[in-house]
Coordinates of C-alpha atoms (C1' of nucleotides) in Angstrom, one line a residue:
Chain A
M1 CA 108.6 70.5 -62.8
N2 CA 105.2 69.6 -64.5
A3 CA 104.5 66.0 -64.0
L4 CA 104.0 64.7 -67.3
L5 CA 102.5 61.6 -68.4
E6 CA 105.1 58.9 -68.9
L7 CA 105.3 57.1 -71.9
S8 CA 103.6 54.1 -70.1
C9 CA 100.6 56.2 -69.9
A10 CA 100.4 57.1 -73.4
P11 CA 97.6 55.6 -75.2
P12 CA 98.1 53.0 -77.7
L13 CA 98.0 54.4 -80.9
P14 CA 94.6 54.0 -82.4
H15 CA 94.3 52.8 -85.9
F16 CA 94.6 55.3 -88.4
M17 CA 92.0 55.7 -91.0
I18 CA 93.6 55.9 -94.4
V19 CA 91.6 57.9 -96.8
G20 CA 92.3 57.0 -100.2
E21 CA 92.4 59.0 -103.3
D22 CA 89.5 57.3 -104.5
D23 CA 86.4 59.1 -103.9
D24 CA 84.5 56.3 -102.6
S25 CA 87.2 55.4 -100.1
L26 CA 87.0 58.6 -98.3
G27 CA 86.1 58.0 -94.7
S28 CA 84.4 60.0 -92.3
A29 CA 86.1 61.6 -89.6
D30 CA 84.6 59.3 -87.1
A31 CA 86.7 56.6 -88.6
W32 CA 89.7 58.1 -87.3
A33 CA 88.7 57.6 -83.8
A34 CA 90.0 54.6 -82.2
P35 CA 87.5 52.3 -80.9
G36 CA 87.6 52.2 -77.1
L37 CA 90.0 55.3 -77.0
A38 CA 87.8 57.4 -75.0
D39 CA 87.1 54.5 -72.6
F40 CA 90.8 54.0 -72.2
A41 CA 91.4 57.5 -71.4
Q42 CA 89.0 57.5 -68.7
L43 CA 90.2 54.4 -67.2
C44 CA 93.7 55.9 -67.2
G45 CA 92.6 58.9 -65.7
L46 CA 93.3 61.0 -68.7
A47 CA 91.1 63.9 -69.4
A48 CA 91.0 63.2 -73.0
V49 CA 93.0 61.4 -75.7
A50 CA 92.9 62.5 -79.3
V51 CA 94.5 61.2 -82.4
S52 CA 95.4 63.0 -85.7
A53 CA 94.9 61.6 -88.9
P54 CA 97.9 60.4 -90.8
V55 CA 99.4 62.5 -93.4
P56 CA 101.2 60.8 -96.2
I57 CA 104.6 62.1 -97.3
A58 CA 105.3 60.3 -100.2
G59 CA 108.5 59.5 -101.7
V60 CA 110.0 62.8 -100.5
S61 CA 113.7 62.8 -100.8
P62 CA 114.6 65.0 -97.8
R63 CA 117.3 66.6 -99.9
R64 CA 115.0 67.6 -102.6
R65 CA 111.6 68.0 -100.6
A66 CA 110.2 71.3 -100.3
S67 CA 110.1 71.7 -96.8
S68 CA 106.4 72.8 -97.3
D69 CA 105.6 69.1 -97.6
L70 CA 106.7 68.3 -94.3
V71 CA 104.9 71.7 -93.1
D72 CA 101.8 70.8 -95.0
S73 CA 101.8 67.5 -93.4
L74 CA 102.3 68.7 -90.1
E75 CA 100.0 71.5 -90.3
S76 CA 97.2 69.2 -91.2
T77 CA 98.2 66.8 -88.5
Q78 CA 98.3 69.3 -85.9
T79 CA 95.4 71.1 -86.9
L80 CA 93.4 68.1 -86.7
L81 CA 94.9 67.1 -83.6
G82 CA 94.6 70.3 -82.0
A83 CA 91.0 70.2 -82.8
S84 CA 90.5 66.7 -81.7
L85 CA 91.9 67.6 -78.4
V86 CA 89.9 70.5 -77.9
D87 CA 86.8 68.6 -79.0
A88 CA 87.7 65.6 -76.8
C89 CA 88.2 68.0 -73.8
A90 CA 84.8 69.4 -74.3
A91 CA 83.3 65.9 -74.7
A92 CA 84.9 64.7 -71.7
S93 CA 83.8 67.9 -69.9
A94 CA 87.1 68.2 -68.6
P95 CA 86.9 70.8 -65.9
E96 CA 90.2 72.2 -66.6
L97 CA 92.1 73.1 -69.5
P98 CA 94.5 70.6 -70.5
S99 CA 97.5 70.8 -68.4
V100 CA 99.5 68.8 -70.6
M101 CA 99.2 68.3 -74.1
R102 CA 101.6 66.1 -75.7
F103 CA 102.0 65.7 -79.5
V104 CA 104.0 63.0 -81.0
P105 CA 104.4 62.9 -84.7
V106 CA 104.3 59.4 -85.5
P107 CA 105.9 57.9 -88.6
V108 CA 104.0 54.9 -90.0
S109 CA 105.2 52.8 -92.6
P110 CA 102.9 51.3 -94.9
P111 CA 101.4 48.4 -93.3
Q112 CA 101.3 44.8 -94.4
Q113 CA 98.0 43.5 -94.4
P114 CA 96.5 42.8 -92.1
Y115 CA 98.5 45.3 -90.3
A116 CA 99.8 44.4 -87.0
F117 CA 100.1 47.4 -84.8
Q118 CA 103.0 47.3 -82.5
Q119 CA 104.2 49.6 -79.8
Q120 CA 106.6 49.2 -77.3
P121 CA 106.4 51.8 -74.7
H122 CA 109.5 51.7 -72.6
G123 CA 110.0 48.1 -73.8
T124 CA 107.8 46.8 -71.6
A125 CA 105.0 45.7 -73.5
A126 CA 103.7 45.4 -77.1
F127 CA 100.2 46.5 -78.0
H128 CA 99.0 44.3 -80.7
R129 CA 96.0 44.9 -82.6
Q130 CA 94.9 43.5 -85.9
H131 CA 93.2 45.7 -88.3
S132 CA 92.7 45.6 -91.9
Y133 CA 93.8 48.9 -93.7
P134 CA 92.6 50.0 -97.0
A135 CA 95.4 49.9 -99.6
L136 CA 97.5 53.0 -99.2
P137 CA 97.5 55.1 -102.2
Q138 CA 101.0 54.5 -102.8
P139 CA 103.2 51.8 -101.8
D140 CA 106.1 53.8 -100.6
C141 CA 104.7 56.5 -98.8
S142 CA 105.3 57.5 -95.2
L143 CA 102.4 58.4 -93.0
Y144 CA 102.8 60.7 -90.2
G145 CA 100.2 60.8 -87.7
G146 CA 100.2 61.7 -84.1
Y147 CA 98.5 61.3 -80.8
G148 CA 97.9 63.7 -78.0
V149 CA 97.2 63.2 -74.7
I150 CA 95.5 65.7 -72.2
A151 CA 96.0 64.9 -68.7
P152 CA 95.9 66.4 -65.4
Q153 CA 99.2 66.5 -63.9
Q154 CA 99.9 63.4 -62.5
P155 CA 102.4 62.8 -59.7
Q156 CA 103.1 59.3 -60.7
P157 CA 103.0 57.8 -64.0
L158 CA 100.3 55.0 -64.1
P159 CA 101.9 51.7 -63.4
F160 CA 102.0 49.4 -66.5
A161 CA 99.7 46.9 -64.8
A162 CA 97.0 49.5 -64.7
I163 CA 97.5 50.4 -68.2
A164 CA 97.3 47.0 -69.2
Q165 CA 94.1 46.5 -67.3
A166 CA 92.5 49.4 -68.9
M167 CA 93.6 48.0 -72.2
E168 CA 92.0 44.9 -71.7
Q169 CA 88.8 46.5 -70.6
C170 CA 88.9 48.3 -73.9
G171 CA 89.3 45.2 -75.7
W172 CA 93.1 45.7 -76.6
E173 CA 95.5 43.2 -76.1
A174 CA 98.7 43.6 -74.4
H175 CA 101.5 41.5 -75.1
S176 CA 104.9 41.2 -73.6
A177 CA 107.7 42.8 -75.4
P178 CA 109.3 40.8 -77.8
A179 CA 112.4 39.7 -76.7
Q180 CA 114.4 41.4 -79.5
Y181 CA 113.1 44.7 -78.5
Q182 CA 116.0 47.0 -77.8
P183 CA 115.0 50.3 -76.4
Q184 CA 117.1 52.2 -78.7
Q185 CA 117.8 55.8 -78.4
P186 CA 114.7 57.5 -78.9
A187 CA 115.0 58.9 -82.3
V188 CA 113.2 62.1 -81.8
G189 CA 111.0 63.6 -79.1
G190 CA 107.6 64.7 -80.0
W191 CA 106.6 67.9 -78.3
E192 CA 104.5 68.8 -75.6
V193 CA 102.8 71.8 -74.6
H194 CA 102.3 72.5 -71.1
G195 CA 99.5 74.6 -70.7
A196 CA 97.3 76.2 -68.2
A197 CA 94.1 77.8 -68.4
G198 CA 94.3 81.0 -70.2
G199 CA 97.5 80.3 -72.0
I200 CA 100.5 78.1 -72.4
S201 CA 103.0 78.5 -70.0
S202 CA 105.8 76.8 -71.5
Y203 CA 106.9 74.7 -74.0
D204 CA 109.3 71.9 -73.6
L205 CA 110.6 69.4 -75.9
Q206 CA 110.4 66.1 -74.0
P207 CA 112.9 63.7 -75.0
G208 CA 112.1 61.0 -72.7
F209 CA 109.3 59.5 -74.9
S210 CA 110.0 58.0 -78.2
T211 CA 108.4 58.6 -81.4
Q212 CA 109.1 54.9 -82.3
F213 CA 105.6 54.2 -81.6
G214 CA 104.3 52.9 -84.8
S215 CA 107.6 52.5 -86.4
H216 CA 109.0 49.0 -86.9
L217 CA 111.5 47.7 -84.7
P218 CA 114.6 47.9 -86.8
I219 CA 116.3 51.2 -86.3
P220 CA 114.9 53.7 -88.8
S221 CA 117.2 54.6 -91.6
P222 CA 119.0 57.8 -91.3
R223 CA 116.6 59.1 -93.8
D224 CA 113.5 58.3 -91.8
D225 CA 115.3 59.8 -88.7
R226 CA 116.0 62.8 -90.8
M227 CA 112.5 63.4 -91.8
R228 CA 111.3 62.7 -88.4
R229 CA 113.5 65.1 -87.0
A230 CA 112.5 67.7 -89.7
L231 CA 109.1 67.0 -88.9
S232 CA 109.5 67.5 -85.1
E233 CA 111.4 70.7 -85.6
E234 CA 108.7 71.8 -87.9
A235 CA 106.3 71.1 -85.3
L236 CA 108.1 73.2 -82.9
H237 CA 108.6 75.8 -85.3
I238 CA 105.0 76.1 -86.1
G239 CA 104.1 75.7 -82.5
G240 CA 106.0 78.9 -81.9
C241 CA 108.7 77.3 -80.3
S242 CA 112.4 77.2 -81.0
L243 CA 114.8 74.6 -80.2
R244 CA 118.0 75.3 -78.9
G245 CA 121.0 73.1 -78.4
S246 CA 122.1 70.1 -80.3
Y247 CA 119.6 67.8 -81.5
A248 CA 122.2 65.2 -82.6
G249 CA 122.1 61.5 -82.0
G250 CA 118.5 61.4 -81.7
L251 CA 118.3 63.4 -78.5
A252 CA 119.2 66.8 -77.6
T253 CA 121.6 66.5 -74.8
R254 CA 122.3 69.8 -73.7
A255 CA 119.9 71.8 -71.6
E256 CA 120.4 75.4 -72.1
G257 CA 118.2 76.4 -69.4
E258 CA 117.3 79.8 -70.8
T259 CA 114.1 81.3 -70.1
S260 CA 111.8 78.2 -70.0
E261 CA 109.8 78.9 -67.1
G262 CA 108.8 75.7 -65.2
S263 CA 111.4 73.8 -66.9
D264 CA 114.3 72.3 -64.9
G265 CA 117.2 70.9 -66.0
D266 CA 115.3 67.8 -67.5
T267 CA 113.9 69.6 -70.4
L268 CA 115.8 70.6 -73.3
G269 CA 116.6 74.0 -74.2
L270 CA 113.3 75.0 -75.7
H271 CA 111.9 78.4 -75.0
H272 CA 109.2 80.4 -76.2
A273 CA 109.8 82.2 -79.3
Q274 CA 106.7 84.4 -79.3
D275 CA 105.8 85.6 -76.0
A276 CA 102.8 87.1 -74.5
P277 CA 100.8 88.4 -77.2
A278 CA 101.1 85.5 -79.5
R279 CA 100.5 83.2 -76.7
G280 CA 97.4 81.3 -76.6
L281 CA 96.3 81.9 -80.1
P282 CA 92.7 80.6 -80.3
I283 CA 92.3 77.7 -82.3
S284 CA 89.7 78.9 -84.6
H285 CA 89.4 76.0 -86.8
S286 CA 86.6 73.4 -86.8
A287 CA 86.2 70.3 -84.8
P288 CA 87.6 67.1 -85.9
S289 CA 84.2 65.9 -86.9
A290 CA 84.1 68.5 -89.2
S291 CA 87.2 67.7 -90.9
L292 CA 88.4 65.4 -93.5
M293 CA 91.3 65.0 -95.4
L294 CA 91.9 63.9 -98.9
L295 CA 94.7 62.3 -100.3
E296 CA 95.6 63.1 -103.7
R297 CA 98.2 61.8 -106.1
S298 CA 99.2 64.4 -108.6
G299 CA 101.1 62.6 -111.2
S300 CA 104.8 61.9 -111.1
N301 CA 105.3 64.7 -108.8
R302 CA 103.4 62.9 -106.2
R303 CA 102.0 65.6 -103.9
P304 CA 99.6 63.6 -102.2
L305 CA 98.4 66.0 -99.6
V306 CA 95.6 68.0 -99.6
H307 CA 93.8 68.9 -96.6
G308 CA 90.7 71.0 -95.9
H309 CA 88.7 71.5 -93.0
A310 CA 85.7 73.4 -92.2
H311 CA 85.8 76.6 -90.4
G312 CA 84.4 78.1 -87.3
S313 CA 81.5 76.2 -85.9
R314 CA 82.1 75.1 -82.4
S315 CA 81.9 78.8 -81.5
G316 CA 82.1 77.8 -78.0
L317 CA 85.7 76.5 -78.3
A318 CA 86.6 78.7 -81.2
A319 CA 87.8 81.9 -79.6
S320 CA 88.5 80.4 -76.3
P321 CA 91.9 81.4 -75.4
R322 CA 92.4 78.2 -73.2
T323 CA 92.8 76.3 -76.4
V324 CA 96.2 75.1 -77.0
C325 CA 97.6 77.0 -79.7
L326 CA 99.4 74.8 -82.2
K327 CA 99.9 77.0 -85.0
L328 CA 99.4 80.4 -86.4
K329 CA 97.8 79.0 -89.4
A330 CA 94.6 78.3 -87.5
T331 CA 93.9 81.7 -87.1
R332 CA 93.9 82.6 -90.5
P333 CA 90.8 82.6 -92.6
R334 CA 90.4 79.9 -95.0
P335 CA 89.4 80.4 -98.6
P336 CA 85.9 79.3 -99.2
A337 CA 85.8 76.4 -101.3
A338 CA 83.9 73.9 -103.2
A339 CA 83.5 70.3 -102.5
R340 CA 84.9 67.5 -104.1
A341 CA 81.2 66.4 -104.0
A342 CA 81.1 62.8 -104.7
A343 CA 84.0 62.4 -102.6
C344 CA 82.8 63.6 -99.5
A345 CA 79.1 63.2 -99.9
A346 CA 79.0 61.6 -96.4
V347 CA 81.0 64.3 -94.8
A348 CA 80.4 67.2 -96.9
A349 CA 77.6 68.5 -94.9
A350 CA 79.5 68.6 -91.9
V351 CA 82.7 69.8 -93.5
G352 CA 81.5 72.5 -95.8
E353 CA 83.4 72.7 -98.9
A354 CA 86.9 72.4 -99.7
S355 CA 88.6 72.6 -103.0
P356 CA 91.8 70.9 -102.9
R357 CA 93.7 73.4 -104.8
P358 CA 93.0 76.6 -102.9
A359 CA 93.4 74.5 -99.7
R360 CA 96.9 73.7 -100.5
Q361 CA 97.8 76.9 -101.6
A362 CA 96.5 78.4 -98.5
A363 CA 98.6 76.0 -96.6
R364 CA 101.6 77.3 -98.5
R365 CA 100.7 80.8 -97.9
S366 CA 100.3 80.1 -94.5
V367 CA 103.6 78.7 -94.0
A368 CA 105.1 81.8 -95.5
I369 CA 103.0 83.9 -93.2
S370 CA 103.9 82.2 -90.0
A371 CA 107.6 82.1 -91.0
A372 CA 107.5 85.9 -91.6
A373 CA 105.6 86.4 -88.3
M374 CA 108.3 84.5 -86.7
D375 CA 111.0 86.6 -88.1
D376 CA 109.4 89.8 -87.2
D377 CA 108.6 88.9 -83.7
D378 CA 111.6 88.7 -82.0
Y379 CA 111.9 85.2 -83.0
S380 CA 115.4 85.0 -81.8
Y381 CA 116.8 81.7 -80.7
G382 CA 118.6 83.8 -78.3
S383 CA 120.5 86.2 -80.2
D384 CA 124.0 85.1 -80.0
T385 CA 124.9 85.4 -76.4
D386 CA 124.8 81.8 -76.9
T387 CA 126.2 80.0 -74.1
E388 CA 128.6 78.1 -76.1
P389 CA 129.0 74.9 -74.2
T390 CA 132.6 75.0 -74.6
P391 CA 133.8 71.5 -74.6
S392 CA 135.3 71.6 -71.1
G393 CA 138.4 73.5 -71.0
G394 CA 139.3 73.8 -74.7
A395 CA 140.3 77.0 -75.9
S396 CA 138.0 79.4 -74.6
E397 CA 135.5 80.0 -77.4
E398 CA 135.2 83.8 -76.7
R399 CA 134.8 84.5 -80.3
R400 CA 133.7 88.0 -80.4
S401 CA 130.6 87.3 -82.3
G402 CA 131.2 90.6 -83.9
G403 CA 129.9 92.3 -80.8
S404 CA 126.6 90.7 -81.7
A405 CA 127.5 92.2 -85.1
A406 CA 124.3 94.0 -84.9
G407 CA 123.2 92.6 -88.0
A408 CA 125.8 94.0 -90.5
G409 CA 129.0 93.2 -88.8
A410 CA 130.5 95.3 -91.5
G411 CA 131.9 97.9 -88.9
S412 CA 133.0 95.6 -86.6
A413 CA 135.1 93.5 -89.2
A414 CA 136.9 96.6 -90.4
A415 CA 137.6 97.8 -87.0
S416 CA 139.1 94.6 -85.7
G417 CA 141.8 94.7 -88.3
S418 CA 142.7 94.6 -92.0
K419 CA 142.6 90.9 -92.2
K420 CA 139.8 88.7 -91.1
K421 CA 141.0 86.9 -88.0
H422 CA 140.9 83.2 -88.0
N423 CA 137.6 82.4 -86.6
P424 CA 137.3 78.8 -85.9
W425 CA 134.0 77.1 -86.1
S426 CA 132.5 76.3 -82.8
L427 CA 131.0 73.0 -82.1
T428 CA 127.5 74.4 -82.2
E429 CA 128.0 76.0 -85.5
T430 CA 129.3 72.6 -86.9
E431 CA 126.4 71.1 -85.6
A432 CA 124.2 73.5 -87.0
L433 CA 125.8 73.0 -90.2
V434 CA 125.5 69.4 -90.2
E435 CA 121.8 69.4 -89.2
G436 CA 121.2 72.0 -92.3
V437 CA 122.9 69.5 -94.6
R438 CA 120.7 66.8 -93.1
L439 CA 117.6 68.8 -93.6
L440 CA 118.4 70.2 -97.0
G441 CA 121.3 68.3 -98.4
P442 CA 124.6 69.7 -99.5
S443 CA 125.0 72.6 -101.9
K444 CA 122.2 74.5 -100.4
W445 CA 124.2 76.7 -98.6
A446 CA 122.4 79.9 -98.9
E447 CA 119.2 78.0 -97.8
I448 CA 121.0 76.5 -94.9
K449 CA 122.3 79.8 -93.8
K450 CA 118.7 80.9 -93.8
L451 CA 117.2 77.8 -92.2
A452 CA 115.0 78.8 -89.2
V453 CA 114.4 75.4 -88.1
G454 CA 116.2 74.7 -84.8
G455 CA 117.8 77.9 -84.9
I456 CA 120.3 77.0 -87.4
A457 CA 120.2 80.3 -89.0
D458 CA 120.8 82.1 -85.8
V459 CA 123.9 80.0 -85.2
L460 CA 125.2 80.4 -88.6
T461 CA 124.7 84.2 -88.8
N462 CA 128.2 85.0 -88.7
R463 CA 129.1 82.6 -91.5
S464 CA 128.6 83.3 -95.3
A465 CA 127.4 80.7 -97.4
V466 CA 130.8 80.3 -98.8
D467 CA 132.2 80.0 -95.3
I468 CA 129.5 77.2 -94.9
K469 CA 130.5 75.6 -98.0
D470 CA 134.2 75.5 -97.1
K471 CA 133.3 74.2 -93.8
W472 CA 131.3 71.3 -95.3
R473 CA 134.2 70.6 -97.6
N474 CA 136.6 70.4 -94.6
L475 CA 134.2 68.3 -92.8
T476 CA 133.8 65.9 -95.6
R477 CA 137.4 65.7 -96.1
V478 CA 138.0 64.6 -92.4
A479 CA 135.0 62.3 -92.5
K480 CA 136.5 60.4 -95.5
L481 CA 139.4 59.3 -93.5
P482 CA 139.5 55.9 -92.4
K483 CA 137.7 55.0 -89.4
T484 CA 141.0 54.1 -87.5
V485 CA 142.4 57.5 -88.1
L486 CA 139.3 59.1 -87.0
K487 CA 139.1 57.2 -83.8
A488 CA 142.7 58.2 -83.0
R489 CA 141.9 61.8 -84.0
A490 CA 138.9 61.8 -81.7
H491 CA 141.2 61.2 -78.6
K492 CA 143.3 64.2 -79.5
S493 CA 142.3 67.2 -77.7
T494 CA 143.1 69.3 -80.8
S495 CA 140.0 68.1 -82.7
D496 CA 136.8 69.3 -81.1
I497 CA 134.6 67.6 -83.6
P498 CA 133.1 64.7 -81.9
L499 CA 133.5 61.3 -83.7
E500 CA 129.8 61.1 -83.5
L501 CA 129.4 64.2 -85.7
L502 CA 132.0 63.1 -88.0
L503 CA 130.2 59.9 -88.5
T504 CA 127.1 61.8 -89.3
V505 CA 128.8 63.7 -91.8
K506 CA 130.0 60.6 -93.5
D507 CA 126.6 59.2 -93.3
L508 CA 125.2 62.2 -95.1
M509 CA 128.0 62.1 -97.7
E510 CA 127.0 58.6 -98.5
M511 CA 123.5 59.3 -98.5
G512 CA 124.0 62.3 -100.9
R513 CA 124.7 60.0 -103.8
E514 CA 121.7 58.1 -104.3
Chain B
dG1 C1' 122.9 86.4 -105.9
dT2 C1' 124.8 81.5 -105.7
dT3 C1' 128.0 77.9 -106.1
dA4 C1' 132.3 75.1 -107.1
dG5 C1' 137.0 75.0 -106.8
dG6 C1' 141.7 76.4 -106.8
dG7 C1' 144.9 79.4 -104.0
Chain C
dC1 C1' 139.4 83.0 -95.7
dC2 C1' 139.8 85.0 -100.4
dC3 C1' 139.0 85.2 -105.2
dT4 C1' 136.9 84.1 -109.4
dA5 C1' 134.9 81.5 -113.0
dA6 C1' 130.5 80.0 -114.2
dC7 C1' 125.8 79.8 -113.7

DNA sequence: GTTAGGG
DNA sequence: CCCTAAC
């Protein structure tokens, strides 16, 4: 098992530079850097630490949001992060390529001012920094940033004391954890890329660390959680990983050991989606110092995100296969662009030019492309041999998935008999459905059926949109029942739908009407 | 081609 | 699960 950095070793989130929509509030890339971060990294024995810029997702209703909002956001974040990491690595003249890179999407709520930044890694400490932030472009936007760590594999996580000391030396304060801090269930994992020189050897979703960094102590609303989850999944997706198994309750719980090399039981069921050839796609985008991000508010529609980065440069790093590949998009050429001159006067020189529009469209296109690529490339989340973790004992779920149905399934359906046999929904299918509704909302059955995120589509391949709709109807019917009944129901072995799941359904129902 | 609903 | 009206 790869020795991963423990959470306690993760760097405190640096402050985020918020780039406002006003031209004069644009900041330089340097402003993103956390003061002392490099020092901190060194003191902790990290090869490098990097941060991505925050990306606002404003007022996005998960039900209605185009998933591209998240994707855009994520792409930006990861592009920047990836570039930062590579750059940081180079700057640190890290001898080896990152052996571990961790990306953690971090939701950041609009700060009060001054913003007290808090983190509670493992609940052992709160890192506290004061910083004034420029006003956010919108009061209700969420920000997603992220941080990454590159570190040599470490046998032991750094003891907290050492971290605290390092922090101190860097001028950061370490406070004791607030008494009220409860290490809740980590809401979502971020993802890590375990790399090795020459390519990434495996991807693992590591649930052990929480993305609660930067979020406020109260348990995030289900909505936030949903968005985070979506974000993480998109991250995985873009990273060319697929997520298998359940992702409910904030943590995936099942390991479906499949292929993941180098993963042992601890890791979740992630495996490579795209193997060899796609592996180790070079990051061909620019270094962070040449990146900038513009936030833009486009009227009522609130599409705040526009990102642009310059190309190439950094030739040394550009084509290096060692780079951790975060996304396909990075390999695509970007449309040339024109600068928002006044805006980026300071950075323009370094950045090259970027016109918001094309940039955005490019992002969109890229999403499509990557999606397509994923489809083509045996992007199967494991066909359907799916090791259905039959809830111990229960009726053997031996459901012939149409003999793999070989796509059509038409033949097999006819063959097996005149009437379609009762084909009970498996738990994974149900979970996939719930997850789909969580992401897209109800009434989007056709879309849910196609949802590539988290392998939902694959789980549901044998269900029609109507089936899905019907199942949801049934689920909601049950979920509507009084809690007492529900609990009683849970004890009966006849119902394989966990209470937990039903409550989620209920939650989603309530959230539906807003 | 999809979705809502009754059967 | 099926069938159909209504989009």
